[in-house]
Amino acid sequence: MSAQPTSFERFINGIIPENPIYRQLLGMCPTLAITNSVASALTMAAATTFTLFCSNIMISLMRNYIKSHLRILVFTLTIATFVTVVDKFLAAFMPEMSTQLGPYIPLIIVNCIIISRCEACSSKQGIMPSMADALGVGLGFCLGLVSIATVREILGSGTWLGYTLLSSDIWMGWGIMVLPPGAFLTLGCLLALVNYYQSKHKASVESQNKTTE
């Protein structure tokens, strides 16, 4: 059996190399639905990271007792428990944001990002790697959501996190960016930039390797 990644490797991989949005294309539902503002993107990222962190810990603690044919059921029930905590917290302390995000908080239960990390990491490794994995993937998910929301909010409303960056005198707002088509357009452009940078970096590394040889 090949060695599992260390805690540090789990953390780093989740941010860039295995970024859930730009590298694995997971969690597309919230990525496209709630990134019309940075505030909603940050809230969704925090809710997802909390759920992922707690679920990874619980699954790691139970990993030696989970029967293989029941693992998806156990994953889902564990995730649902912490999603309920998040949903009730937002409803109690951030009612406007809870209303704005609507059904997308409960839908974290079936978010492929969380289930995949339970399967790939916490069901196979101890608490520390599982915690590091959750924090890394959560941070990577946050970077993805915020980058998309930043483009959409600035171009669509001229604001960032509610603060005016482009006054109505110089920017009327590109209305399509705060609508669903704007999400697809922004995600496609940013994916193209990420892939372009990745290919350029790979070509540069291969060129350096050939030179050293």
mmCIF file of C-alpha atoms in Angstrom:
data_model
loop_
_atom_site.group_PDB
_atom_site.id
_atom_site.type_symbol
_atom_site.label_atom_id
_atom_site.label_comp_id
_atom_site.label_asym_id
_atom_site.label_seq_id
_atom_site.Cartn_x
_atom_site.Cartn_y
_atom_site.Cartn_z
ATOM 1 C CA MET A 1 0.000 0.000 0.000
ATOM 2 C CA SER A 2 1.370 3.410 -0.993
ATOM 3 C CA ALA A 3 2.085 5.893 1.767
ATOM 4 C CA GLN A 4 -0.682 8.386 2.516
ATOM 5 C CA PRO A 5 0.066 12.137 2.237
ATOM 6 C CA THR A 6 1.244 13.890 5.379
ATOM 7 C CA SER A 7 -0.800 16.541 7.175
ATOM 8 C CA PHE A 8 1.186 19.332 5.511
ATOM 9 C CA GLU A 9 0.781 17.762 2.072
ATOM 10 C CA ARG A 10 -2.952 17.380 2.633
ATOM 11 C CA PHE A 11 -3.228 21.053 3.583
ATOM 12 C CA ILE A 12 -1.211 22.367 0.627
ATOM 13 C CA ASN A 13 -2.852 20.068 -1.918
ATOM 14 C CA GLY A 14 -6.308 21.309 -1.000
ATOM 15 C CA ILE A 15 -5.452 24.944 -1.681
ATOM 16 C CA ILE A 16 -3.961 24.881 -5.191
ATOM 17 C CA PRO A 17 -2.932 21.476 -6.648
ATOM 18 C CA GLU A 18 -6.293 19.856 -5.830
ATOM 19 C CA ASN A 19 -8.411 23.008 -5.614
ATOM 20 C CA PRO A 20 -12.022 21.793 -5.522
ATOM 21 C CA ILE A 21 -13.270 24.422 -7.975
ATOM 22 C CA TYR A 22 -10.441 25.095 -10.412
ATOM 23 C CA ARG A 23 -8.787 21.675 -10.474
ATOM 24 C CA GLN A 24 -11.511 19.156 -9.598
ATOM 25 C CA LEU A 25 -14.621 21.082 -10.705
ATOM 26 C CA LEU A 26 -16.545 20.044 -7.592
ATOM 27 C CA GLY A 27 -19.219 22.015 -5.777
ATOM 28 C CA MET A 28 -20.427 23.694 -8.957
ATOM 29 C CA CYS A 29 -23.958 24.243 -7.626
ATOM 30 C CA PRO A 30 -23.025 26.794 -4.918
ATOM 31 C CA THR A 31 -20.166 28.086 -7.056
ATOM 32 C CA LEU A 32 -22.568 29.202 -9.766
ATOM 33 C CA ALA A 33 -25.532 30.077 -7.560
ATOM 34 C CA ILE A 34 -24.256 32.234 -4.700
ATOM 35 C CA THR A 35 -21.197 34.050 -6.080
ATOM 36 C CA ASN A 36 -23.022 37.225 -7.118
ATOM 37 C CA SER A 37 -21.634 38.847 -3.953
ATOM 38 C CA VAL A 38 -18.474 38.377 -1.902
ATOM 39 C CA ALA A 39 -20.424 38.334 1.375
ATOM 40 C CA SER A 40 -22.510 35.341 0.318
ATOM 41 C CA ALA A 41 -19.412 33.593 -1.056
ATOM 42 C CA LEU A 42 -17.566 34.021 2.246
ATOM 43 C CA THR A 43 -20.558 32.772 4.220
ATOM 44 C CA MET A 44 -20.929 29.693 2.033
ATOM 45 C CA ALA A 45 -17.181 29.005 2.248
ATOM 46 C CA ALA A 46 -17.256 29.295 6.057
ATOM 47 C CA ALA A 47 -20.311 27.027 6.326
ATOM 48 C CA THR A 48 -18.755 24.420 4.038
ATOM 49 C CA THR A 49 -15.392 24.529 5.804
ATOM 50 C CA PHE A 50 -17.006 24.127 9.241
ATOM 51 C CA THR A 51 -19.022 21.147 8.014
ATOM 52 C CA LEU A 52 -16.005 19.597 6.298
ATOM 53 C CA PHE A 53 -13.752 20.113 9.327
ATOM 54 C CA CYS A 54 -16.197 18.576 11.813
ATOM 55 C CA SER A 55 -17.192 15.749 9.480
ATOM 56 C CA ASN A 56 -13.580 14.829 8.771
ATOM 57 C CA ILE A 57 -12.851 14.608 12.491
ATOM 58 C CA MET A 58 -15.877 12.427 13.195
ATOM 59 C CA ILE A 59 -15.301 10.097 10.254
ATOM 60 C CA SER A 60 -11.621 9.772 11.180
ATOM 61 C CA LEU A 61 -12.571 8.778 14.723
ATOM 62 C CA MET A 62 -15.063 6.200 13.446
ATOM 63 C CA ARG A 63 -13.062 4.951 10.462
ATOM 64 C CA ASN A 64 -12.151 1.593 12.014
ATOM 65 C CA TYR A 65 -15.756 0.829 12.881
ATOM 66 C CA ILE A 66 -17.507 1.795 9.635
ATOM 67 C CA LYS A 67 -18.544 -1.131 7.450
ATOM 68 C CA SER A 68 -17.634 -0.581 3.815
ATOM 69 C CA HIS A 69 -21.194 -1.045 2.539
ATOM 70 C CA LEU A 70 -22.493 1.533 5.039
ATOM 71 C CA ARG A 71 -19.825 4.179 4.613
ATOM 72 C CA ILE A 72 -21.801 6.523 2.298
ATOM 73 C CA LEU A 73 -24.786 6.390 4.665
ATOM 74 C CA VAL A 74 -22.553 7.190 7.648
ATOM 75 C CA PHE A 75 -20.846 10.005 5.703
ATOM 76 C CA THR A 76 -24.198 11.545 4.756
ATOM 77 C CA LEU A 77 -25.687 11.339 8.249
ATOM 78 C CA THR A 78 -22.547 12.844 9.782
ATOM 79 C CA ILE A 79 -22.476 15.680 7.268
ATOM 80 C CA ALA A 80 -26.205 16.318 7.721
ATOM 81 C CA THR A 81 -25.728 16.749 11.475
ATOM 82 C CA PHE A 82 -23.232 19.573 11.073
ATOM 83 C CA VAL A 83 -25.122 21.181 8.196
ATOM 84 C CA THR A 84 -28.142 21.395 10.499
ATOM 85 C CA VAL A 85 -25.984 23.171 13.091
ATOM 86 C CA VAL A 86 -24.815 25.683 10.457
ATOM 87 C CA ASP A 87 -28.328 26.208 9.093
ATOM 88 C CA LYS A 88 -29.781 26.914 12.548
ATOM 89 C CA PHE A 89 -26.863 29.211 13.434
ATOM 90 C CA LEU A 90 -27.357 31.326 10.304
ATOM 91 C CA ALA A 91 -31.119 31.469 10.838
ATOM 92 C CA ALA A 92 -30.606 32.679 14.413
ATOM 93 C CA PHE A 93 -27.704 35.118 14.039
ATOM 94 C CA MET A 94 -27.600 36.014 10.326
ATOM 95 C CA PRO A 95 -31.234 35.825 9.180
ATOM 96 C CA GLU A 96 -30.761 38.028 6.115
ATOM 97 C CA MET A 97 -27.856 35.947 4.861
ATOM 98 C CA SER A 98 -29.770 32.763 5.671
ATOM 99 C CA THR A 99 -32.642 33.988 3.518
ATOM 100 C CA GLN A 100 -30.267 35.069 0.751
ATOM 101 C CA LEU A 101 -28.541 31.686 0.577
ATOM 102 C CA GLY A 102 -31.875 29.887 0.829
ATOM 103 C CA PRO A 103 -31.705 26.155 0.052
ATOM 104 C CA TYR A 104 -27.997 26.164 -0.745
ATOM 105 C CA ILE A 105 -26.988 25.726 2.897
ATOM 106 C CA PRO A 106 -29.006 22.487 3.321
ATOM 107 C CA LEU A 107 -27.627 21.322 -0.028
ATOM 108 C CA ILE A 108 -24.156 21.178 1.556
ATOM 109 C CA ILE A 109 -25.286 17.731 2.735
ATOM 110 C CA VAL A 110 -24.818 16.382 -0.784
ATOM 111 C CA ASN A 111 -21.839 18.559 -1.679
ATOM 112 C CA CYS A 112 -19.367 16.335 -3.559
ATOM 113 C CA ILE A 113 -16.426 18.180 -1.984
ATOM 114 C CA ILE A 114 -17.247 16.996 1.533
ATOM 115 C CA ILE A 115 -18.213 13.455 0.619
ATOM 116 C CA SER A 116 -15.080 13.062 -1.512
ATOM 117 C CA ARG A 117 -12.822 14.184 1.353
ATOM 118 C CA CYS A 118 -14.508 11.743 3.724
ATOM 119 C CA GLU A 119 -13.848 8.969 1.230
ATOM 120 C CA ALA A 120 -10.333 10.001 0.177
ATOM 121 C CA CYS A 121 -8.884 11.181 3.498
ATOM 122 C CA SER A 122 -10.730 10.935 6.798
ATOM 123 C CA SER A 123 -11.887 7.337 6.291
ATOM 124 C CA LYS A 124 -8.248 6.332 5.747
ATOM 125 C CA GLN A 125 -6.147 8.580 8.012
ATOM 126 C CA GLY A 126 -6.003 9.926 11.544
ATOM 127 C CA ILE A 127 -7.320 13.157 13.001
ATOM 128 C CA MET A 128 -4.388 15.466 12.206
ATOM 129 C CA PRO A 129 -4.207 14.710 8.450
ATOM 130 C CA SER A 130 -8.011 14.878 8.304
ATOM 131 C CA MET A 131 -8.069 18.278 9.999
ATOM 132 C CA ALA A 132 -5.309 19.594 7.735
ATOM 133 C CA ASP A 133 -7.123 18.252 4.688
ATOM 134 C CA ALA A 134 -10.367 19.972 5.713
ATOM 135 C CA LEU A 135 -8.641 23.309 6.309
ATOM 136 C CA GLY A 136 -6.720 23.139 3.031
ATOM 137 C CA VAL A 137 -9.729 22.161 0.936
ATOM 138 C CA GLY A 138 -11.877 24.710 2.769
ATOM 139 C CA LEU A 139 -9.366 27.450 2.046
ATOM 140 C CA GLY A 140 -9.119 26.362 -1.576
ATOM 141 C CA PHE A 141 -12.911 26.413 -1.884
ATOM 142 C CA CYS A 142 -12.993 29.871 -0.282
ATOM 143 C CA LEU A 143 -10.390 31.209 -2.716
ATOM 144 C CA GLY A 144 -12.377 29.845 -5.630
ATOM 145 C CA LEU A 145 -15.697 31.293 -4.470
ATOM 146 C CA VAL A 146 -14.269 34.686 -3.519
ATOM 147 C CA SER A 147 -12.333 35.072 -6.781
ATOM 148 C CA ILE A 148 -15.476 34.423 -8.815
ATOM 149 C CA ALA A 149 -17.638 36.607 -6.558
ATOM 150 C CA THR A 150 -15.092 39.437 -6.719
ATOM 151 C CA VAL A 151 -15.252 39.606 -10.498
ATOM 152 C CA ARG A 152 -19.037 39.345 -10.565
ATOM 153 C CA GLU A 153 -19.709 41.891 -7.822
ATOM 154 C CA ILE A 154 -17.269 44.502 -9.120
ATOM 155 C CA LEU A 155 -18.393 44.252 -12.745
ATOM 156 C CA GLY A 156 -22.057 43.784 -11.904
ATOM 157 C CA SER A 157 -22.548 46.244 -9.050
ATOM 158 C CA GLY A 158 -19.347 48.264 -8.817
ATOM 159 C CA THR A 159 -18.898 47.168 -5.210
ATOM 160 C CA TRP A 160 -16.782 44.713 -3.224
ATOM 161 C CA LEU A 161 -18.118 43.296 0.040
ATOM 162 C CA GLY A 162 -20.677 46.075 -0.057
ATOM 163 C CA TYR A 163 -18.135 48.889 -0.382
ATOM 164 C CA THR A 164 -18.382 51.068 -3.491
ATOM 165 C CA LEU A 165 -15.356 50.767 -5.773
ATOM 166 C CA LEU A 166 -16.835 52.121 -8.987
ATOM 167 C CA SER A 167 -19.299 54.972 -8.587
ATOM 168 C CA SER A 168 -22.379 55.179 -10.770
ATOM 169 C CA ASP A 169 -20.802 58.211 -12.498
ATOM 170 C CA ILE A 170 -18.103 56.079 -14.100
ATOM 171 C CA TRP A 171 -19.648 52.597 -14.114
ATOM 172 C CA MET A 172 -23.295 51.752 -14.700
ATOM 173 C CA GLY A 173 -22.830 48.093 -13.884
ATOM 174 C CA TRP A 174 -22.832 45.078 -16.156
ATOM 175 C CA GLY A 175 -26.146 43.592 -15.129
ATOM 176 C CA ILE A 176 -25.542 40.156 -16.615
ATOM 177 C CA MET A 177 -22.716 39.528 -14.133
ATOM 178 C CA VAL A 178 -25.076 39.283 -11.165
ATOM 179 C CA LEU A 179 -27.366 36.913 -13.079
ATOM 180 C CA PRO A 180 -26.809 33.165 -13.686
ATOM 181 C CA PRO A 181 -25.177 33.677 -17.122
ATOM 182 C CA GLY A 182 -22.558 35.858 -15.432
ATOM 183 C CA ALA A 183 -21.579 32.955 -13.193
ATOM 184 C CA PHE A 184 -20.921 30.673 -16.165
ATOM 185 C CA LEU A 185 -19.038 33.415 -18.010
ATOM 186 C CA THR A 186 -16.825 34.255 -15.028
ATOM 187 C CA LEU A 187 -16.105 30.632 -14.140
ATOM 188 C CA GLY A 188 -15.192 29.824 -17.746
ATOM 189 C CA CYS A 189 -12.807 32.786 -18.037
ATOM 190 C CA LEU A 190 -11.097 32.088 -14.704
ATOM 191 C CA LEU A 191 -10.779 28.375 -15.525
ATOM 192 C CA ALA A 192 -9.150 29.316 -18.818
ATOM 193 C CA LEU A 193 -6.664 31.563 -16.991
ATOM 194 C CA VAL A 194 -5.841 28.840 -14.455
ATOM 195 C CA ASN A 195 -5.314 26.251 -17.183
ATOM 196 C CA TYR A 196 -3.190 28.671 -19.201
ATOM 197 C CA TYR A 197 -0.969 29.409 -16.216
ATOM 198 C CA GLN A 198 -0.725 25.705 -15.411
ATOM 199 C CA SER A 199 0.352 24.830 -18.948
ATOM 200 C CA LYS A 200 2.913 27.646 -19.030
ATOM 201 C CA HIS A 201 4.316 26.568 -15.673
ATOM 202 C CA LYS A 202 4.509 22.933 -16.782
ATOM 203 C CA ALA A 203 6.280 23.914 -20.016
ATOM 204 C CA SER A 204 8.741 26.054 -18.056
ATOM 205 C CA VAL A 205 9.550 23.210 -15.645
ATOM 206 C CA GLU A 206 10.050 20.757 -18.512
ATOM 207 C CA SER A 207 12.325 23.236 -20.271
ATOM 208 C CA GLN A 208 14.439 23.692 -17.142
ATOM 209 C CA ASN A 209 14.695 19.934 -16.686
ATOM 210 C CA LYS A 210 15.916 19.500 -20.250
ATOM 211 C CA THR A 211 18.472 22.261 -19.761
ATOM 212 C CA THR A 212 19.878 20.672 -16.600
ATOM 213 C CA GLU A 213 20.144 17.306 -18.330
#
